[in-house]
Amino acid sequence: REGLSAAEAARRLERDGPNRLAEAKKEPRWRAFLRQFQDLLIIILLIAAVISFVVTREWETPVVIALVVLLNATIGFVQESKAEASLEALKQMLVTTATVRRAGRMVNLDAAELVVGDVVSLQAGDRVPAEGRLLTSTGLEVQESSLTGEAQPVSKSATAHVDADAALGDRSTVAFMNTTVTRGHAELVVTATGMNTEIGRIAGMLHEAEPEPTPLQRQIYDLVFHSRDDYSLAANWK
């Protein structure tokens, strides 16, 4: 009924950090592209192109190798750019304000200021600003396609029974950050913010994702290791 006091909210905000996704250090685009040429296999190919020209004095082979290397670097650069674009899209979808009960009053706050224990009011059309357990709900339906892939809104209820090991899409007493309320209204108590939410875990996986070998790298690995089963060894050699 009262919500958190301003002092307690400030203490929790300092302890847990703001309710936003972690920012990765920005790498200049030109540096990201040049980094594609640091692969050992690419260096070997470039050296082979130089040796070929020195020995044969012909341009055909070195030019073909250079073009293949450039194509490989471009593919790798595009793969990384897509992962970064996905992460930026998640950030763009996050809400900026939330209706919160603080010290007995309903106030509008920047969503980044939400902390665990805050009581948040949700109405149809709102985007859920943080992950939380429903306290009350009336005819609540939430669109969770960004998390579960379910095209239709799902019903939520503060009084529903949910198994402890229920799958993400079956947690009907929880509203997840970045999902959208399509019908009804509810109040929830925040249980997770920022990178500790389900959407935060997705963002974390995007941060940690390792780019797949390009087609050129796979073919060279095949030539060197003679088997597609040796990709783990190839990755260590790389």
JSON list of C-alpha atoms in Angstrom, two decimals, residues 2-229:
[
{"chain": "A", "resi": 2, "resn": "GLU", "atom": "CA", "xyz": [2.88, 2.39, 0.65]},
{"chain": "A", "resi": 3, "resn": "GLY", "atom": "CA", "xyz": [5.63, 1.26, -1.70]},
{"chain": "A", "resi": 4, "resn": "LEU", "atom": "CA", "xyz": [9.29, 1.94, -1.04]},
{"chain": "A", "resi": 5, "resn": "SER", "atom": "CA", "xyz": [10.53, 5.10, 0.64]},
{"chain": "A", "resi": 6, "resn": "ALA", "atom": "CA", "xyz": [12.77, 7.43, -1.33]},
{"chain": "A", "resi": 7, "resn": "ALA", "atom": "CA", "xyz": [15.74, 6.56, 0.89]},
{"chain": "A", "resi": 8, "resn": "GLU", "atom": "CA", "xyz": [15.27, 2.80, 0.51]},
{"chain": "A", "resi": 9, "resn": "ALA", "atom": "CA", "xyz": [14.80, 3.10, -3.24]},
{"chain": "A", "resi": 10, "resn": "ALA", "atom": "CA", "xyz": [18.01, 5.12, -3.49]},
{"chain": "A", "resi": 11, "resn": "ARG", "atom": "CA", "xyz": [19.88, 2.48, -1.46]},
{"chain": "A", "resi": 12, "resn": "ARG", "atom": "CA", "xyz": [18.68, -0.34, -3.71]},
{"chain": "A", "resi": 13, "resn": "LEU", "atom": "CA", "xyz": [19.44, 1.65, -6.85]},
{"chain": "A", "resi": 14, "resn": "GLU", "atom": "CA", "xyz": [23.02, 2.12, -5.66]},
{"chain": "A", "resi": 15, "resn": "ARG", "atom": "CA", "xyz": [23.26, -1.58, -4.78]},
{"chain": "A", "resi": 16, "resn": "ASP", "atom": "CA", "xyz": [21.79, -3.04, -7.99]},
{"chain": "A", "resi": 17, "resn": "GLY", "atom": "CA", "xyz": [22.47, -0.30, -10.52]},
{"chain": "A", "resi": 18, "resn": "PRO", "atom": "CA", "xyz": [20.02, 1.33, -12.96]},
{"chain": "A", "resi": 19, "resn": "ASN", "atom": "CA", "xyz": [17.27, -0.62, -14.68]},
{"chain": "A", "resi": 20, "resn": "ARG", "atom": "CA", "xyz": [18.85, -0.65, -18.12]},
{"chain": "A", "resi": 21, "resn": "LEU", "atom": "CA", "xyz": [20.79, -3.01, -20.36]},
{"chain": "A", "resi": 22, "resn": "ALA", "atom": "CA", "xyz": [24.56, -2.98, -20.05]},
{"chain": "A", "resi": 23, "resn": "GLU", "atom": "CA", "xyz": [26.39, -0.83, -22.56]},
{"chain": "A", "resi": 24, "resn": "ALA", "atom": "CA", "xyz": [29.15, -2.53, -24.51]},
{"chain": "A", "resi": 25, "resn": "LYS", "atom": "CA", "xyz": [32.21, -0.47, -25.35]},
{"chain": "A", "resi": 26, "resn": "LYS", "atom": "CA", "xyz": [31.73, 0.98, -28.79]},
{"chain": "A", "resi": 27, "resn": "GLU", "atom": "CA", "xyz": [34.32, -0.08, -31.35]},
{"chain": "A", "resi": 28, "resn": "PRO", "atom": "CA", "xyz": [34.85, 2.17, -34.37]},
{"chain": "A", "resi": 29, "resn": "ARG", "atom": "CA", "xyz": [33.46, 0.58, -37.52]},
{"chain": "A", "resi": 30, "resn": "TRP", "atom": "CA", "xyz": [36.76, 0.90, -39.36]},
{"chain": "A", "resi": 31, "resn": "ARG", "atom": "CA", "xyz": [38.56, -0.93, -36.57]},
{"chain": "A", "resi": 32, "resn": "ALA", "atom": "CA", "xyz": [35.94, -3.69, -36.56]},
{"chain": "A", "resi": 33, "resn": "PHE", "atom": "CA", "xyz": [36.49, -4.16, -40.28]},
{"chain": "A", "resi": 34, "resn": "LEU", "atom": "CA", "xyz": [40.30, -4.22, -40.01]},
{"chain": "A", "resi": 35, "resn": "ARG", "atom": "CA", "xyz": [40.04, -6.76, -37.18]},
{"chain": "A", "resi": 36, "resn": "GLN", "atom": "CA", "xyz": [38.68, -9.25, -39.70]},
{"chain": "A", "resi": 37, "resn": "PHE", "atom": "CA", "xyz": [42.19, -9.40, -41.22]},
{"chain": "A", "resi": 38, "resn": "GLN", "atom": "CA", "xyz": [43.81, -10.49, -37.93]},
{"chain": "A", "resi": 39, "resn": "ASP", "atom": "CA", "xyz": [42.77, -14.11, -38.39]},
{"chain": "A", "resi": 40, "resn": "LEU", "atom": "CA", "xyz": [45.78, -16.39, -38.84]},
{"chain": "A", "resi": 41, "resn": "LEU", "atom": "CA", "xyz": [44.29, -18.01, -41.93]},
{"chain": "A", "resi": 42, "resn": "ILE", "atom": "CA", "xyz": [43.80, -14.63, -43.59]},
{"chain": "A", "resi": 43, "resn": "ILE", "atom": "CA", "xyz": [47.39, -13.65, -42.82]},
{"chain": "A", "resi": 44, "resn": "ILE", "atom": "CA", "xyz": [48.60, -16.92, -44.37]},
{"chain": "A", "resi": 45, "resn": "LEU", "atom": "CA", "xyz": [46.57, -16.23, -47.52]},
{"chain": "A", "resi": 46, "resn": "LEU", "atom": "CA", "xyz": [47.96, -12.71, -47.83]},
{"chain": "A", "resi": 47, "resn": "ILE", "atom": "CA", "xyz": [51.50, -14.00, -47.42]},
{"chain": "A", "resi": 48, "resn": "ALA", "atom": "CA", "xyz": [50.78, -16.66, -50.06]},
{"chain": "A", "resi": 49, "resn": "ALA", "atom": "CA", "xyz": [49.55, -13.94, -52.44]},
{"chain": "A", "resi": 50, "resn": "VAL", "atom": "CA", "xyz": [52.76, -11.95, -51.98]},
{"chain": "A", "resi": 51, "resn": "ILE", "atom": "CA", "xyz": [54.95, -15.03, -52.46]},
{"chain": "A", "resi": 52, "resn": "SER", "atom": "CA", "xyz": [52.97, -16.00, -55.55]},
{"chain": "A", "resi": 53, "resn": "PHE", "atom": "CA", "xyz": [53.58, -12.59, -57.11]},
{"chain": "A", "resi": 54, "resn": "VAL", "atom": "CA", "xyz": [57.28, -12.56, -56.21]},
{"chain": "A", "resi": 55, "resn": "VAL", "atom": "CA", "xyz": [57.82, -16.03, -57.66]},
{"chain": "A", "resi": 56, "resn": "THR", "atom": "CA", "xyz": [55.63, -15.88, -60.78]},
{"chain": "A", "resi": 57, "resn": "ARG", "atom": "CA", "xyz": [55.45, -12.14, -61.45]},
{"chain": "A", "resi": 58, "resn": "GLU", "atom": "CA", "xyz": [51.82, -12.67, -62.41]},
{"chain": "A", "resi": 59, "resn": "TRP", "atom": "CA", "xyz": [48.90, -10.70, -61.01]},
{"chain": "A", "resi": 60, "resn": "GLU", "atom": "CA", "xyz": [46.07, -13.14, -61.55]},
{"chain": "A", "resi": 61, "resn": "THR", "atom": "CA", "xyz": [46.54, -15.39, -58.51]},
{"chain": "A", "resi": 62, "resn": "PRO", "atom": "CA", "xyz": [47.37, -12.60, -56.01]},
{"chain": "A", "resi": 63, "resn": "VAL", "atom": "CA", "xyz": [44.36, -10.56, -57.18]},
{"chain": "A", "resi": 64, "resn": "VAL", "atom": "CA", "xyz": [42.00, -13.55, -56.81]},
{"chain": "A", "resi": 65, "resn": "ILE", "atom": "CA", "xyz": [43.36, -14.26, -53.31]},
{"chain": "A", "resi": 66, "resn": "ALA", "atom": "CA", "xyz": [43.00, -10.60, -52.35]},
{"chain": "A", "resi": 67, "resn": "LEU", "atom": "CA", "xyz": [39.40, -10.53, -53.55]},
{"chain": "A", "resi": 68, "resn": "VAL", "atom": "CA", "xyz": [38.54, -13.71, -51.63]},
{"chain": "A", "resi": 69, "resn": "VAL", "atom": "CA", "xyz": [40.15, -12.30, -48.47]},
{"chain": "A", "resi": 70, "resn": "LEU", "atom": "CA", "xyz": [38.21, -9.05, -48.87]},
{"chain": "A", "resi": 71, "resn": "LEU", "atom": "CA", "xyz": [34.96, -10.98, -49.34]},
{"chain": "A", "resi": 72, "resn": "ASN", "atom": "CA", "xyz": [35.67, -13.05, -46.24]},
{"chain": "A", "resi": 73, "resn": "ALA", "atom": "CA", "xyz": [36.36, -9.91, -44.18]},
{"chain": "A", "resi": 74, "resn": "THR", "atom": "CA", "xyz": [33.14, -8.33, -45.41]},
{"chain": "A", "resi": 75, "resn": "ILE", "atom": "CA", "xyz": [31.08, -11.38, -44.45]},
{"chain": "A", "resi": 76, "resn": "GLY", "atom": "CA", "xyz": [32.61, -11.46, -40.96]},
{"chain": "A", "resi": 77, "resn": "PHE", "atom": "CA", "xyz": [32.01, -7.73, -40.54]},
{"chain": "A", "resi": 78, "resn": "VAL", "atom": "CA", "xyz": [28.36, -8.07, -41.57]},
{"chain": "A", "resi": 79, "resn": "GLN", "atom": "CA", "xyz": [27.83, -10.95, -39.11]},
{"chain": "A", "resi": 80, "resn": "GLU", "atom": "CA", "xyz": [29.11, -8.85, -36.22]},
{"chain": "A", "resi": 81, "resn": "SER", "atom": "CA", "xyz": [27.06, -5.85, -37.33]},
{"chain": "A", "resi": 82, "resn": "LYS", "atom": "CA", "xyz": [23.86, -7.90, -37.27]},
{"chain": "A", "resi": 83, "resn": "ALA", "atom": "CA", "xyz": [24.48, -8.97, -33.66]},
{"chain": "A", "resi": 84, "resn": "GLU", "atom": "CA", "xyz": [25.10, -5.35, -32.66]},
{"chain": "A", "resi": 85, "resn": "ALA", "atom": "CA", "xyz": [21.99, -4.23, -34.51]},
{"chain": "A", "resi": 86, "resn": "SER", "atom": "CA", "xyz": [19.90, -6.82, -32.63]},
{"chain": "A", "resi": 87, "resn": "LEU", "atom": "CA", "xyz": [21.19, -5.53, -29.30]},
{"chain": "A", "resi": 88, "resn": "GLU", "atom": "CA", "xyz": [20.46, -1.93, -30.29]},
{"chain": "A", "resi": 89, "resn": "ALA", "atom": "CA", "xyz": [16.93, -2.96, -31.30]},
{"chain": "A", "resi": 90, "resn": "LEU", "atom": "CA", "xyz": [16.35, -4.40, -27.83]},
{"chain": "A", "resi": 91, "resn": "LYS", "atom": "CA", "xyz": [17.47, -1.13, -26.24]},
{"chain": "A", "resi": 92, "resn": "GLN", "atom": "CA", "xyz": [15.22, 0.92, -28.52]},
{"chain": "A", "resi": 93, "resn": "MET", "atom": "CA", "xyz": [12.22, -1.12, -27.37]},
{"chain": "A", "resi": 94, "resn": "LEU", "atom": "CA", "xyz": [12.73, -0.41, -23.67]},
{"chain": "A", "resi": 95, "resn": "VAL", "atom": "CA", "xyz": [10.31, 1.96, -21.95]},
{"chain": "A", "resi": 96, "resn": "THR", "atom": "CA", "xyz": [11.40, 5.31, -20.56]},
{"chain": "A", "resi": 97, "resn": "THR", "atom": "CA", "xyz": [8.77, 5.98, -17.87]},
{"chain": "A", "resi": 98, "resn": "ALA", "atom": "CA", "xyz": [6.80, 3.97, -15.33]},
{"chain": "A", "resi": 99, "resn": "THR", "atom": "CA", "xyz": [3.97, 4.62, -12.85]},
{"chain": "A", "resi": 100, "resn": "VAL", "atom": "CA", "xyz": [5.30, 3.62, -9.42]},
{"chain": "A", "resi": 101, "resn": "ARG", "atom": "CA", "xyz": [4.06, 3.77, -5.84]},
{"chain": "A", "resi": 102, "resn": "ARG", "atom": "CA", "xyz": [6.63, 5.53, -3.70]},
{"chain": "A", "resi": 103, "resn": "ALA", "atom": "CA", "xyz": [6.01, 6.57, -0.08]},
{"chain": "A", "resi": 104, "resn": "GLY", "atom": "CA", "xyz": [2.26, 6.11, -0.49]},
{"chain": "A", "resi": 105, "resn": "ARG", "atom": "CA", "xyz": [1.96, 8.18, -3.70]},
{"chain": "A", "resi": 106, "resn": "MET", "atom": "CA", "xyz": [1.74, 7.19, -7.35]},
{"chain": "A", "resi": 107, "resn": "VAL", "atom": "CA", "xyz": [4.50, 8.95, -9.29]},
{"chain": "A", "resi": 108, "resn": "ASN", "atom": "CA", "xyz": [5.90, 8.80, -12.82]},
{"chain": "A", "resi": 109, "resn": "LEU", "atom": "CA", "xyz": [9.58, 7.86, -12.87]},
{"chain": "A", "resi": 110, "resn": "ASP", "atom": "CA", "xyz": [12.23, 7.16, -15.44]},
{"chain": "A", "resi": 111, "resn": "ALA", "atom": "CA", "xyz": [12.18, 3.37, -15.84]},
{"chain": "A", "resi": 112, "resn": "ALA", "atom": "CA", "xyz": [15.93, 3.32, -15.24]},
{"chain": "A", "resi": 113, "resn": "GLU", "atom": "CA", "xyz": [15.22, 4.33, -11.61]},
{"chain": "A", "resi": 114, "resn": "LEU", "atom": "CA", "xyz": [13.12, 1.26, -10.83]},
{"chain": "A", "resi": 115, "resn": "VAL", "atom": "CA", "xyz": [14.48, -1.09, -8.17]},
{"chain": "A", "resi": 116, "resn": "VAL", "atom": "CA", "xyz": [13.58, -4.51, -6.81]},
{"chain": "A", "resi": 117, "resn": "GLY", "atom": "CA", "xyz": [10.58, -4.08, -4.49]},
{"chain": "A", "resi": 118, "resn": "ASP", "atom": "CA", "xyz": [8.96, -1.20, -6.36]},
{"chain": "A", "resi": 119, "resn": "VAL", "atom": "CA", "xyz": [5.21, -1.49, -6.93]},
{"chain": "A", "resi": 120, "resn": "VAL", "atom": "CA", "xyz": [4.38, -0.64, -10.55]},
{"chain": "A", "resi": 121, "resn": "SER", "atom": "CA", "xyz": [0.96, 0.06, -12.04]},
{"chain": "A", "resi": 122, "resn": "LEU", "atom": "CA", "xyz": [0.22, -1.31, -15.52]},
{"chain": "A", "resi": 123, "resn": "GLN", "atom": "CA", "xyz": [-2.56, -0.33, -17.94]},
{"chain": "A", "resi": 124, "resn": "ALA", "atom": "CA", "xyz": [-3.49, -1.47, -21.44]},
{"chain": "A", "resi": 125, "resn": "GLY", "atom": "CA", "xyz": [-0.94, -0.09, -23.89]},
{"chain": "A", "resi": 126, "resn": "ASP", "atom": "CA", "xyz": [1.88, 0.06, -21.34]},
{"chain": "A", "resi": 127, "resn": "ARG", "atom": "CA", "xyz": [5.19, -1.64, -21.93]},
{"chain": "A", "resi": 128, "resn": "VAL", "atom": "CA", "xyz": [6.28, -3.56, -18.82]},
{"chain": "A", "resi": 129, "resn": "PRO", "atom": "CA", "xyz": [9.24, -1.57, -17.43]},
{"chain": "A", "resi": 130, "resn": "ALA", "atom": "CA", "xyz": [10.79, -4.32, -15.30]},
{"chain": "A", "resi": 131, "resn": "GLU", "atom": "CA", "xyz": [10.28, -7.98, -14.46]},
{"chain": "A", "resi": 132, "resn": "GLY", "atom": "CA", "xyz": [7.87, -8.60, -11.60]},
{"chain": "A", "resi": 133, "resn": "ARG", "atom": "CA", "xyz": [5.34, -10.74, -9.76]},
{"chain": "A", "resi": 134, "resn": "LEU", "atom": "CA", "xyz": [1.72, -9.69, -10.14]},
{"chain": "A", "resi": 135, "resn": "LEU", "atom": "CA", "xyz": [0.08, -8.40, -6.95]},
{"chain": "A", "resi": 136, "resn": "THR", "atom": "CA", "xyz": [-3.33, -7.68, -8.49]},
{"chain": "A", "resi": 137, "resn": "SER", "atom": "CA", "xyz": [-4.77, -8.16, -11.96]},
{"chain": "A", "resi": 138, "resn": "THR", "atom": "CA", "xyz": [-8.04, -7.60, -13.78]},
{"chain": "A", "resi": 139, "resn": "GLY", "atom": "CA", "xyz": [-8.55, -9.12, -17.23]},
{"chain": "A", "resi": 140, "resn": "LEU", "atom": "CA", "xyz": [-4.82, -8.81, -17.87]},
{"chain": "A", "resi": 141, "resn": "GLU", "atom": "CA", "xyz": [-3.39, -9.93, -21.23]},
{"chain": "A", "resi": 142, "resn": "VAL", "atom": "CA", "xyz": [0.23, -9.41, -22.28]},
{"chain": "A", "resi": 143, "resn": "GLN", "atom": "CA", "xyz": [1.96, -9.71, -25.65]},
{"chain": "A", "resi": 144, "resn": "GLU", "atom": "CA", "xyz": [5.13, -11.77, -25.04]},
{"chain": "A", "resi": 145, "resn": "SER", "atom": "CA", "xyz": [6.18, -12.54, -28.60]},
{"chain": "A", "resi": 146, "resn": "SER", "atom": "CA", "xyz": [9.57, -10.86, -28.12]},
{"chain": "A", "resi": 147, "resn": "LEU", "atom": "CA", "xyz": [10.42, -13.54, -25.54]},
{"chain": "A", "resi": 148, "resn": "THR", "atom": "CA", "xyz": [8.37, -16.63, -26.33]},
{"chain": "A", "resi": 149, "resn": "GLY", "atom": "CA", "xyz": [7.50, -16.21, -30.02]},
{"chain": "A", "resi": 150, "resn": "GLU", "atom": "CA", "xyz": [3.81, -16.64, -29.15]},
{"chain": "A", "resi": 151, "resn": "ALA", "atom": "CA", "xyz": [1.86, -14.49, -31.62]},
{"chain": "A", "resi": 152, "resn": "GLN", "atom": "CA", "xyz": [-1.28, -14.08, -29.49]},
{"chain": "A", "resi": 153, "resn": "PRO", "atom": "CA", "xyz": [-1.42, -12.19, -26.17]},
{"chain": "A", "resi": 154, "resn": "VAL", "atom": "CA", "xyz": [-1.46, -14.46, -23.12]},
{"chain": "A", "resi": 155, "resn": "SER", "atom": "CA", "xyz": [-3.64, -14.17, -20.05]},
{"chain": "A", "resi": 156, "resn": "LYS", "atom": "CA", "xyz": [-2.02, -13.25, -16.76]},
{"chain": "A", "resi": 157, "resn": "SER", "atom": "CA", "xyz": [-3.42, -13.56, -13.25]},
{"chain": "A", "resi": 158, "resn": "ALA", "atom": "CA", "xyz": [-2.08, -12.71, -9.83]},
{"chain": "A", "resi": 159, "resn": "THR", "atom": "CA", "xyz": [-3.91, -15.71, -8.35]},
{"chain": "A", "resi": 160, "resn": "ALA", "atom": "CA", "xyz": [-3.00, -18.41, -10.90]},
{"chain": "A", "resi": 161, "resn": "HIS", "atom": "CA", "xyz": [-1.16, -21.55, -9.82]},
{"chain": "A", "resi": 162, "resn": "VAL", "atom": "CA", "xyz": [2.23, -21.94, -11.49]},
{"chain": "A", "resi": 163, "resn": "ASP", "atom": "CA", "xyz": [4.61, -24.88, -11.07]},
{"chain": "A", "resi": 164, "resn": "ALA", "atom": "CA", "xyz": [8.06, -24.03, -9.76]},
{"chain": "A", "resi": 165, "resn": "ASP", "atom": "CA", "xyz": [9.71, -25.37, -12.93]},
{"chain": "A", "resi": 166, "resn": "ALA", "atom": "CA", "xyz": [7.21, -23.85, -15.37]},
{"chain": "A", "resi": 167, "resn": "ALA", "atom": "CA", "xyz": [8.51, -22.83, -18.79]},
{"chain": "A", "resi": 168, "resn": "LEU", "atom": "CA", "xyz": [8.84, -19.15, -19.58]},
{"chain": "A", "resi": 169, "resn": "GLY", "atom": "CA", "xyz": [5.59, -19.01, -21.53]},
{"chain": "A", "resi": 170, "resn": "ASP", "atom": "CA", "xyz": [3.65, -20.67, -18.70]},
{"chain": "A", "resi": 171, "resn": "ARG", "atom": "CA", "xyz": [4.60, -18.23, -15.93]},
{"chain": "A", "resi": 172, "resn": "SER", "atom": "CA", "xyz": [1.20, -16.57, -15.82]},
{"chain": "A", "resi": 173, "resn": "THR", "atom": "CA", "xyz": [1.80, -14.74, -12.54]},
{"chain": "A", "resi": 174, "resn": "VAL", "atom": "CA", "xyz": [4.84, -12.87, -13.87]},
{"chain": "A", "resi": 175, "resn": "ALA", "atom": "CA", "xyz": [5.10, -9.94, -16.28]},
{"chain": "A", "resi": 176, "resn": "PHE", "atom": "CA", "xyz": [8.38, -9.71, -18.14]},
{"chain": "A", "resi": 177, "resn": "MET", "atom": "CA", "xyz": [10.34, -6.58, -18.98]},
{"chain": "A", "resi": 178, "resn": "ASN", "atom": "CA", "xyz": [9.74, -5.18, -22.46]},
{"chain": "A", "resi": 179, "resn": "THR", "atom": "CA", "xyz": [6.48, -7.08, -23.05]},
{"chain": "A", "resi": 180, "resn": "THR", "atom": "CA", "xyz": [3.30, -5.10, -23.80]},
{"chain": "A", "resi": 181, "resn": "VAL", "atom": "CA", "xyz": [0.01, -5.00, -21.91]},
{"chain": "A", "resi": 182, "resn": "THR", "atom": "CA", "xyz": [-2.77, -5.38, -24.49]},
{"chain": "A", "resi": 183, "resn": "ARG", "atom": "CA", "xyz": [-5.78, -5.60, -22.15]},
{"chain": "A", "resi": 184, "resn": "GLY", "atom": "CA", "xyz": [-6.73, -5.06, -18.52]},
{"chain": "A", "resi": 185, "resn": "HIS", "atom": "CA", "xyz": [-4.74, -3.54, -15.70]},
{"chain": "A", "resi": 186, "resn": "ALA", "atom": "CA", "xyz": [-2.56, -4.79, -12.87]},
{"chain": "A", "resi": 187, "resn": "GLU", "atom": "CA", "xyz": [0.00, -4.01, -10.22]},
{"chain": "A", "resi": 188, "resn": "LEU", "atom": "CA", "xyz": [3.27, -5.87, -9.86]},
{"chain": "A", "resi": 189, "resn": "VAL", "atom": "CA", "xyz": [6.17, -5.89, -7.47]},
{"chain": "A", "resi": 190, "resn": "VAL", "atom": "CA", "xyz": [9.51, -5.68, -9.25]},
{"chain": "A", "resi": 191, "resn": "THR", "atom": "CA", "xyz": [11.62, -8.82, -8.77]},
{"chain": "A", "resi": 192, "resn": "ALA", "atom": "CA", "xyz": [14.41, -8.18, -11.31]},
{"chain": "A", "resi": 193, "resn": "THR", "atom": "CA", "xyz": [15.83, -5.20, -13.18]},
{"chain": "A", "resi": 194, "resn": "GLY", "atom": "CA", "xyz": [18.29, -4.54, -15.99]},
{"chain": "A", "resi": 195, "resn": "MET", "atom": "CA", "xyz": [20.55, -7.41, -16.95]},
{"chain": "A", "resi": 196, "resn": "ASN", "atom": "CA", "xyz": [18.93, -9.72, -14.37]},
{"chain": "A", "resi": 197, "resn": "THR", "atom": "CA", "xyz": [15.68, -9.85, -16.35]},
{"chain": "A", "resi": 198, "resn": "GLU", "atom": "CA", "xyz": [14.88, -12.32, -19.13]},
{"chain": "A", "resi": 199, "resn": "ILE", "atom": "CA", "xyz": [15.39, -9.63, -21.78]},
{"chain": "A", "resi": 200, "resn": "GLY", "atom": "CA", "xyz": [18.67, -8.77, -20.05]},
{"chain": "A", "resi": 201, "resn": "ARG", "atom": "CA", "xyz": [19.83, -12.36, -20.38]},
{"chain": "A", "resi": 202, "resn": "ILE", "atom": "CA", "xyz": [19.10, -12.23, -24.11]},
{"chain": "A", "resi": 203, "resn": "ALA", "atom": "CA", "xyz": [21.13, -9.04, -24.37]},
{"chain": "A", "resi": 204, "resn": "GLY", "atom": "CA", "xyz": [23.94, -10.74, -22.45]},
{"chain": "A", "resi": 205, "resn": "MET", "atom": "CA", "xyz": [23.98, -13.64, -24.89]},
{"chain": "A", "resi": 206, "resn": "LEU", "atom": "CA", "xyz": [24.20, -11.18, -27.78]},
{"chain": "A", "resi": 207, "resn": "HIS", "atom": "CA", "xyz": [27.18, -9.54, -26.08]},
{"chain": "A", "resi": 208, "resn": "GLU", "atom": "CA", "xyz": [28.92, -12.89, -25.63]},
{"chain": "A", "resi": 209, "resn": "ALA", "atom": "CA", "xyz": [28.03, -14.42, -29.00]},
{"chain": "A", "resi": 210, "resn": "GLU", "atom": "CA", "xyz": [31.06, -15.63, -30.94]},
{"chain": "A", "resi": 211, "resn": "PRO", "atom": "CA", "xyz": [30.87, -15.13, -34.71]},
{"chain": "A", "resi": 212, "resn": "GLU", "atom": "CA", "xyz": [30.57, -18.31, -36.75]},
{"chain": "A", "resi": 213, "resn": "PRO", "atom": "CA", "xyz": [33.41, -19.20, -39.14]},
{"chain": "A", "resi": 214, "resn": "THR", "atom": "CA", "xyz": [32.84, -17.75, -42.60]},
{"chain": "A", "resi": 215, "resn": "PRO", "atom": "CA", "xyz": [32.46, -20.12, -45.60]},
{"chain": "A", "resi": 216, "resn": "LEU", "atom": "CA", "xyz": [36.06, -19.38, -46.61]},
{"chain": "A", "resi": 217, "resn": "GLN", "atom": "CA", "xyz": [37.34, -20.25, -43.14]},
{"chain": "A", "resi": 218, "resn": "ARG", "atom": "CA", "xyz": [35.37, -23.50, -43.14]},
{"chain": "A", "resi": 219, "resn": "GLN", "atom": "CA", "xyz": [36.84, -24.54, -46.48]},
{"chain": "A", "resi": 220, "resn": "ILE", "atom": "CA", "xyz": [40.37, -23.75, -45.33]},
{"chain": "A", "resi": 221, "resn": "TYR", "atom": "CA", "xyz": [39.79, -25.65, -42.07]},
{"chain": "A", "resi": 222, "resn": "ASP", "atom": "CA", "xyz": [38.68, -28.60, -44.20]},
{"chain": "A", "resi": 223, "resn": "LEU", "atom": "CA", "xyz": [41.88, -28.41, -46.23]},
{"chain": "A", "resi": 224, "resn": "VAL", "atom": "CA", "xyz": [44.08, -28.18, -43.12]},
{"chain": "A", "resi": 225, "resn": "PHE", "atom": "CA", "xyz": [42.33, -30.62, -40.82]},
{"chain": "A", "resi": 226, "resn": "HIS", "atom": "CA", "xyz": [40.71, -32.88, -43.44]},
{"chain": "A", "resi": 227, "resn": "SER", "atom": "CA", "xyz": [37.49, -33.23, -41.43]},
{"chain": "A", "resi": 228, "resn": "ARG", "atom": "CA", "xyz": [34.53, -31.13, -40.37]},
{"chain": "A", "resi": 229, "resn": "ASP", "atom": "CA", "xyz": [34.70, -32.90, -36.99]}
]
